[in-house]
Amino acid sequence: MENPEDRRRTLTKDELNLAEFPFALPCLRAPRNCSLIRTQETGFDTEGHPIQREWTVHPSHLGLPLALDEEVFLGLIHLLHQQTNFKDRHVHFTQHHLFSILGWGGGRWAYTRLEESLIRLRGSTINCRDSFWDHKGKCYVSRGFSLIDNFTLYRRDDISAEKPFLSSVTFNDVIFESFAVGFIKTLDLDLYLSLRLPISRKLFRLLDKKLYKAPSYEIELMRLASRVALTDRTYPSDVKKHFAGAHEELQQAGFLRSASYIRRGSTSSIRYVMKPRESWKHRTRKITASPGENPLIQELVTRGITSIVARSLLKDHGEKRVADKLEVFDYLISNRSPAVTKNPAGFLRTSIEKDFSPPAGYISRAERQHRKEKEATARQLKRERADAAEKAHQEQKSQIDAIWSSLSDADKAHIESEALNAMNDFALKLYKQEKAEGRTSSGHHVHRVEVERLLVQRYLAQIPSATATDVPTTQ
């Protein structure tokens, strides 16, 4: 399982539908109010007839798959290809080996991240209409499935052990079927993993498929935004801002020669031109934190800062400042702040070095947790008081009912008469009118309240928990 030759790989495989349509959001954290991924477009069947294609991803209980989950999924495909050449849908691995392929460190964060990724991949479901090509039927079909069926994770996977416990993942049969029939393409996994921005990675997978046979590819801008699952695509100007950094990174990686926008009437398109594959730069991926190191180093590394700089920042400025700035940085990312659009890692580093103040409206995680706990305590206290009041009400009502049942008819009539005399003129008029009409309503309710008040005053006055002010209204 730990053959060093495995690490010197360049190419892996990628399922074509999952390169064409998004199954994960191109971000590290899901934006607010994003409950599903949906792509809709008009395509054409083999006879040239238009068909409406739709691709919808529904979330697991942990939410929709994210950029890191897509990274894990591709790593698992790579292992499946190595182990079985797609003859079996079960892949076995040690987590340490998978981490080495993905360039992750071996700290606790990595194990937690992997488990959460697998939960999202297993729990999220994809429903597609006329989006899967059936080789046998030579037509598009509709399907519903998840990406993986089950997984087993063992923490005891030390590579020095004679027989390490092997974790496993079982791919869904729909996905595995597409592997088995060859509905896959080659993917430069090293180049993919060397890209820093999630949008760059998604564009790379899509364009690598589209540019496989031709050096250029053109697509309508808003359609492309849907294909990469951009959540902020209300206006073309927003989409262009999101793509700007990705285009720059893909050009620096030697993958793209150019990305140019074309205006045609009321719509905008984008034309990509790819460089020859021999021009692609296989950059050395950033070194991850070593097992046992401060987890804050890995947190900085995963956000684009090299491990050397991460260690320096932690040494010079301390854990508290680094942790505080990481939290603010994640807040800005999740709110798509312009401050972190062009160079997120550079902004994070400078914010630590220069001790940037938090933005207006920012509330720290600790303060949010404190408020949450305070609100929970208040709700609990309110429930307890309501329960106590209800219990006292029921006890007093039982006492009142028992007293009323024990009274003679003459005593009952006397108390009812006193209650009538205590009612105001308006309530008394309502009571008499209701009685004449043979019904009960507001007037009778007021009369009953007065009766209960007299019973409490006369018979329960010596019981501390039963006072006139505690008498509930009877519906």
XYZ file of C-alpha atoms in Angstrom:
475
model
C 0.000 0.000 0.000
C 2.850 2.385 0.687
C 4.897 1.797 -2.447
C 7.005 4.956 -2.916
C 6.535 4.599 -6.662
C 2.855 5.447 -6.171
C 3.785 8.934 -5.107
C 5.608 9.773 -8.302
C 2.453 9.612 -10.328
C 1.268 12.295 -12.678
C -1.918 10.979 -14.219
C -5.108 9.612 -12.747
C -8.648 9.180 -14.037
C -11.698 11.425 -13.854
C -15.355 10.482 -14.421
C -16.653 12.504 -17.384
C -20.072 13.463 -16.009
C -18.503 14.665 -12.752
C -16.029 16.762 -14.740
C -18.875 18.211 -16.804
C -21.346 18.832 -13.987
C -20.527 19.988 -10.430
C -20.996 17.779 -7.405
C -19.173 20.100 -4.977
C -19.139 23.818 -4.274
C -15.879 25.555 -5.315
C -15.195 26.883 -1.821
C -13.862 25.746 1.552
C -17.041 26.644 3.436
C -20.599 26.578 2.200
C -22.182 30.034 1.803
C -25.295 30.838 3.769
C -28.648 29.923 2.250
C -27.104 27.481 -0.228
C -29.210 24.345 0.096
C -28.472 22.596 -3.203
C -26.474 22.685 -6.435
C -28.574 22.896 -9.595
C -27.493 23.095 -13.235
C -30.049 23.358 -16.027
C -29.381 23.684 -19.731
C -30.616 22.644 -23.151
C -28.691 19.899 -24.903
C -29.243 17.745 -27.978
C -29.783 14.037 -28.471
C -28.106 11.912 -31.141
C -30.697 13.007 -33.720
C -30.213 16.681 -32.995
C -33.451 17.120 -31.035
C -33.251 19.512 -28.059
C -33.488 18.008 -24.590
C -33.632 19.776 -21.230
C -30.789 18.514 -19.050
C -30.858 19.039 -15.303
C -28.340 18.146 -12.585
C -29.234 18.623 -8.905
C -27.125 17.815 -5.843
C -28.922 17.551 -2.501
C -26.886 17.903 0.718
C -26.054 15.475 3.487
C -26.717 16.386 7.116
C -23.272 18.049 7.094
C -24.184 20.080 4.035
C -23.173 20.040 0.383
C -19.813 18.629 -0.732
C -17.039 21.248 -0.774
C -13.757 21.742 -2.619
C -11.799 19.513 -0.223
C -14.373 16.737 -0.647
C -13.814 16.845 -4.408
C -10.079 16.529 -3.713
C -10.708 13.429 -1.574
C -12.960 11.900 -4.236
C -10.299 12.267 -6.937
C -7.696 10.781 -4.592
C -9.933 7.737 -4.069
C -10.437 7.340 -7.824
C -6.674 7.426 -8.227
C -6.267 4.628 -5.666
C -9.058 2.569 -7.241
C -7.375 2.855 -10.643
C -4.027 1.807 -9.184
C -5.384 -1.140 -7.211
C -8.013 -2.679 -9.468
C -7.913 -0.827 -12.796
C -11.657 -0.372 -12.239
C -12.376 -4.099 -11.934
C -13.808 -3.684 -8.416
C -15.721 -0.833 -6.814
C -14.084 -1.340 -3.403
C -10.895 0.597 -2.676
C -8.695 -0.179 0.363
C -6.121 2.189 1.815
C -4.454 3.504 4.908
C -5.410 7.052 5.684
C -1.723 7.944 5.876
C -1.267 6.805 2.262
C -4.234 8.841 1.055
C -2.922 11.882 2.923
C 0.454 11.499 1.194
C -1.245 11.441 -2.219
C -3.253 14.567 -1.443
C -0.308 16.342 0.161
C -1.959 16.544 3.570
C -0.150 16.299 6.880
C -0.981 13.504 9.282
C -2.354 15.532 12.171
C -5.716 15.102 13.846
C -7.247 17.703 11.549
C -6.586 15.450 8.529
C -8.427 12.473 10.030
C -11.369 14.677 10.998
C -11.437 16.321 7.591
C -11.391 12.981 5.770
C -14.234 11.572 7.862
C -16.379 14.665 7.278
C -15.628 14.526 3.550
C -16.719 10.908 3.308
C -19.901 11.679 5.240
C -20.754 14.433 2.755
C -19.866 12.271 -0.248
C -21.987 9.408 1.048
C -24.904 11.482 2.320
C -25.266 13.875 -0.612
C -27.432 12.660 -3.480
C -27.390 13.546 -7.165
C -30.550 13.559 -9.264
C -29.936 14.067 -12.965
C -32.307 14.226 -15.905
C -30.964 13.324 -19.348
C -27.406 13.892 -18.140
C -25.933 10.356 -18.168
C -25.017 8.711 -21.453
C -26.031 5.077 -21.736
C -23.541 3.224 -23.950
C -25.819 0.256 -24.558
C -28.931 2.248 -25.357
C -27.021 5.030 -27.116
C -29.108 7.678 -25.421
C -29.184 10.006 -22.416
C -30.874 8.677 -19.264
C -32.039 10.083 -15.933
C -30.566 8.772 -12.698
C -30.434 9.322 -8.957
C -27.462 8.184 -6.875
C -24.836 9.040 -4.281
C -21.101 9.087 -4.948
C -20.109 6.391 -2.465
C -22.230 3.736 -0.783
C -20.270 3.207 2.433
C -16.905 3.666 4.081
C -14.866 2.246 6.957
C -12.088 4.235 8.616
C -9.417 2.813 10.911
C -7.190 5.130 12.898
C -4.610 2.360 13.458
C -2.847 2.792 10.133
C 0.770 3.376 11.098
C 2.836 2.506 8.018
C 5.421 0.855 10.263
C 2.936 -1.771 11.401
C 3.285 -5.220 9.851
C -0.397 -5.458 8.997
C -2.017 -2.033 9.160
C -5.774 -1.896 9.417
C -7.031 -0.910 5.974
C -9.780 1.652 5.623
C -12.121 1.204 2.696
C -14.607 3.025 0.486
C -17.216 1.476 -1.781
C -18.125 3.554 -4.815
C -21.757 3.750 -5.821
C -22.596 1.289 -8.596
C -23.735 4.090 -10.942
C -20.336 5.778 -10.662
C -18.457 2.485 -10.841
C -20.401 1.461 -13.935
C -19.191 4.586 -15.722
C -15.617 3.705 -14.711
C -16.011 0.125 -15.924
C -17.334 1.081 -19.391
C -14.552 3.619 -19.863
C -16.552 6.818 -19.407
C -13.490 8.447 -17.881
C -10.674 10.741 -18.939
C -7.064 11.209 -17.933
C -6.435 13.941 -15.368
C -3.111 15.461 -14.359
C -3.590 15.015 -10.622
C -0.329 16.726 -9.677
C -1.263 19.852 -11.604
C -4.785 19.746 -10.185
C -3.539 19.517 -6.599
C -0.937 22.230 -7.154
C -3.697 24.747 -7.958
C -4.534 26.850 -4.938
C -8.001 28.227 -5.746
C -11.000 25.858 -5.729
C -12.438 27.609 -8.804
C -9.130 27.044 -10.622
C -9.374 23.335 -9.899
C -12.954 23.055 -11.104
C -12.186 25.018 -14.285
C -9.147 22.828 -14.886
C -11.215 19.636 -14.719
C -13.916 21.013 -17.006
C -11.600 22.647 -19.541
C -9.252 19.676 -19.589
C -12.189 17.648 -20.868
C -13.385 20.291 -23.333
C -9.921 21.075 -24.678
C -8.928 17.439 -25.098
C -9.433 17.379 -28.885
C -9.271 21.077 -29.743
C -6.967 23.839 -28.468
C -9.822 26.318 -27.909
C -13.247 26.246 -26.325
C -16.015 28.848 -26.074
C -18.958 28.873 -23.657
C -21.598 31.372 -22.560
C -20.433 33.027 -19.342
C -23.465 32.386 -17.137
C -23.661 28.800 -18.339
C -20.056 28.292 -17.260
C -20.847 29.852 -13.867
C -23.561 27.222 -13.425
C -21.198 24.454 -14.544
C -18.709 25.261 -11.783
C -21.478 25.821 -9.176
C -20.734 29.475 -8.466
C -23.184 30.563 -5.781
C -22.741 34.269 -6.570
C -23.772 34.519 -10.213
C -26.521 37.119 -10.208
C -24.649 39.404 -12.602
C -21.958 38.724 -15.235
C -19.710 41.243 -13.484
C -19.807 39.105 -10.315
C -18.883 35.995 -12.285
C -15.947 37.732 -13.974
C -14.573 38.778 -10.571
C -14.693 35.183 -9.340
C -12.990 33.884 -12.498
C -10.231 36.509 -12.557
C -7.955 34.840 -10.009
C -8.581 31.376 -11.458
C -7.686 32.498 -14.980
C -4.477 34.041 -13.720
C -3.518 30.895 -11.819
C -4.259 28.600 -14.775
C -2.153 30.790 -17.041
C 0.711 30.783 -14.542
C 0.477 26.990 -14.392
C 1.017 26.864 -18.151
C -2.407 25.324 -18.793
C -4.128 28.307 -20.419
C -2.709 30.533 -23.089
C -5.567 33.012 -22.825
C -9.091 33.605 -21.515
C -10.978 36.344 -23.366
C -14.524 37.631 -23.054
C -16.708 38.033 -26.118
C -19.879 40.142 -26.270
C -22.670 38.913 -28.536
C -25.854 40.925 -28.259
C -27.101 40.803 -24.680
C -24.948 37.845 -23.652
C -21.281 37.421 -22.808
C -19.192 34.389 -23.679
C -15.671 33.388 -22.780
C -13.113 31.804 -25.069
C -10.310 29.661 -23.687
C -7.140 28.734 -25.534
C -5.011 25.956 -24.050
C -1.243 25.647 -24.191
C 0.380 22.393 -25.356
C 0.578 19.788 -22.617
C 4.354 19.859 -22.619
C 4.108 23.495 -21.446
C 2.214 22.601 -18.297
C 4.213 23.373 -15.189
C 4.234 20.626 -12.602
C 4.956 22.820 -9.678
C 6.129 21.292 -6.434
C 3.227 21.306 -4.075
C 3.541 23.107 -0.787
C 5.016 21.057 2.024
C 2.403 20.247 4.604
C 2.879 20.286 8.314
C 4.526 17.249 9.837
C 2.601 15.001 12.240
C 2.814 16.312 15.783
C 3.320 19.945 14.764
C 1.103 22.729 16.021
C -2.207 22.325 14.132
C -2.231 26.061 13.431
C 0.644 25.500 11.000
C -1.520 23.134 8.980
C -4.431 25.566 9.120
C -2.189 28.232 7.589
C -0.848 25.801 4.984
C -4.338 24.790 3.838
C -5.088 28.476 3.239
C -2.175 28.926 0.877
C 0.762 29.847 3.146
C 3.923 27.774 2.906
C 4.884 25.736 5.944
C 8.130 27.723 6.393
C 6.250 31.026 6.548
C 3.564 29.430 8.728
C 6.123 28.366 11.320
C 7.690 31.815 11.260
C 4.342 33.554 11.761
C 3.490 31.290 14.673
C 6.897 31.817 16.281
C 6.915 35.635 15.840
C 3.299 36.440 16.690
C 2.038 33.624 18.914
C -0.891 31.231 18.800
C -3.584 33.684 19.876
C -2.969 36.214 17.117
C -2.648 33.520 14.454
C -5.834 31.784 15.602
C -7.713 35.102 15.778
C -6.623 36.154 12.274
C -7.484 32.728 10.861
C -10.981 33.088 12.226
C -11.385 36.588 10.761
C -9.943 35.366 7.444
C -12.491 32.522 7.236
C -15.243 35.022 8.052
C -14.135 37.261 5.158
C -13.915 34.278 2.796
C -17.396 33.047 3.698
C -18.786 36.557 3.155
C -16.889 36.948 -0.154
C -15.124 40.095 0.991
C -13.270 41.980 -1.779
C -10.297 42.234 0.606
C -9.460 38.548 0.077
C -10.430 38.151 -3.581
C -7.129 38.727 -5.383
C -4.573 37.241 -3.005
C -6.167 35.461 -0.031
C -2.940 33.974 1.310
C -1.141 37.316 1.040
C -3.924 39.062 2.899
C -3.860 36.435 5.664
C -0.104 36.760 6.109
C -0.216 40.575 6.211
C -3.166 40.556 8.629
C -1.080 38.500 11.064
C 2.085 40.531 10.630
C 0.364 43.924 10.902
C -2.365 42.845 13.340
C -5.323 44.015 11.245
C -8.448 44.982 13.170
C -11.558 42.835 12.593
C -14.099 44.272 10.121
C -17.222 46.069 11.298
C -19.941 43.662 12.331
C -17.549 40.795 12.976
C -18.257 38.656 16.030
C -15.628 36.175 17.156
C -16.384 32.478 17.431
C -15.873 32.626 21.192
C -18.331 35.509 21.504
C -20.825 33.743 19.250
C -20.500 30.623 21.362
C -20.910 32.666 24.555
C -24.054 34.299 23.204
C -25.363 30.966 22.033
C -24.810 29.404 25.440
C -26.355 32.441 27.155
C -29.418 32.241 24.918
C -29.670 28.494 25.528
C -29.485 29.062 29.298
C -32.181 31.741 29.061
C -34.417 29.435 27.011
C -33.882 26.618 29.487
C -34.713 28.894 32.426
C -37.811 30.123 30.619
C -38.923 26.544 29.969
C -38.329 25.597 33.589
C -40.348 28.582 34.827
C -43.127 27.808 32.367
C -43.149 24.167 33.471
C -43.231 25.219 37.142
C -46.058 27.685 36.489
C -48.015 25.069 34.567
C -47.498 22.541 37.339
C -48.678 25.056 39.983
C -51.637 25.942 37.777
C -52.670 22.300 37.422
C -52.260 21.660 41.146
C -54.339 24.702 42.043
C -56.971 23.820 39.471
C -57.246 20.336 40.943
C -57.635 21.858 44.409
C -60.303 24.288 43.187
C -62.208 21.508 41.412
C -62.072 19.349 44.536
C -63.317 22.199 46.741
C -66.114 23.029 44.310
C -67.226 19.381 44.207
C -67.323 19.238 48.021
C -69.641 22.262 48.381
C -73.364 21.937 48.837
C -75.736 23.281 46.221
C -76.631 26.178 48.530
C -72.952 27.141 48.973
C -72.349 26.926 45.244
C -75.354 29.138 44.534
C -74.170 31.661 47.143
C -70.667 31.867 45.625
C -72.059 32.166 42.093
C -74.292 35.018 43.268
C -71.308 36.791 44.887
C -69.344 36.346 41.658
C -72.161 37.995 39.693
C -72.153 40.955 42.078
C -68.345 41.309 41.600
C -68.587 41.516 37.801
C -68.586 44.879 36.047
C -71.727 46.017 34.242
C -70.483 45.148 30.767
C -69.458 41.600 31.713
C -72.688 41.089 33.642
C -74.733 42.195 30.635
C -72.856 39.713 28.402
C -73.394 36.931 30.930
C -77.167 37.483 31.084
C -77.433 37.741 27.312
C -75.496 34.476 26.822
C -77.631 32.702 29.419
C -80.800 33.863 27.735
C -79.516 32.566 24.387
C -78.382 29.250 25.913
C -74.676 29.631 25.110
C -71.411 30.266 26.925
C -68.791 32.800 25.936
C -66.886 35.794 27.363
C -69.484 36.627 30.025
C -69.452 33.093 31.412
C -65.656 33.103 31.325
C -65.486 36.237 33.485
C -68.033 34.724 35.845
C -65.966 31.544 36.192
C -62.838 33.585 36.947
C -64.666 35.407 39.711
C -65.910 32.106 41.143
C -62.372 30.728 41.228
C -61.080 33.928 42.807
C -63.637 33.611 45.617
C -62.787 29.934 46.148
C -59.070 30.723 46.392
C -59.706 33.670 48.684
C -62.034 31.755 50.934
C -60.586 28.234 51.015
C -56.985 28.383 49.818
C -55.800 31.620 51.415
C -53.712 29.689 53.965
C -51.740 27.858 51.225
C -48.729 30.018 50.209
C -48.645 28.796 46.641
C -52.272 29.609 46.013
C -53.082 33.310 46.067
C -55.695 35.338 44.295
C -53.136 36.624 41.828
C -52.183 33.053 40.848
C -55.702 32.128 39.751
C -55.586 31.174 36.084
C -58.264 32.070 33.628
C -60.405 29.164 32.563
C -60.955 28.767 28.864
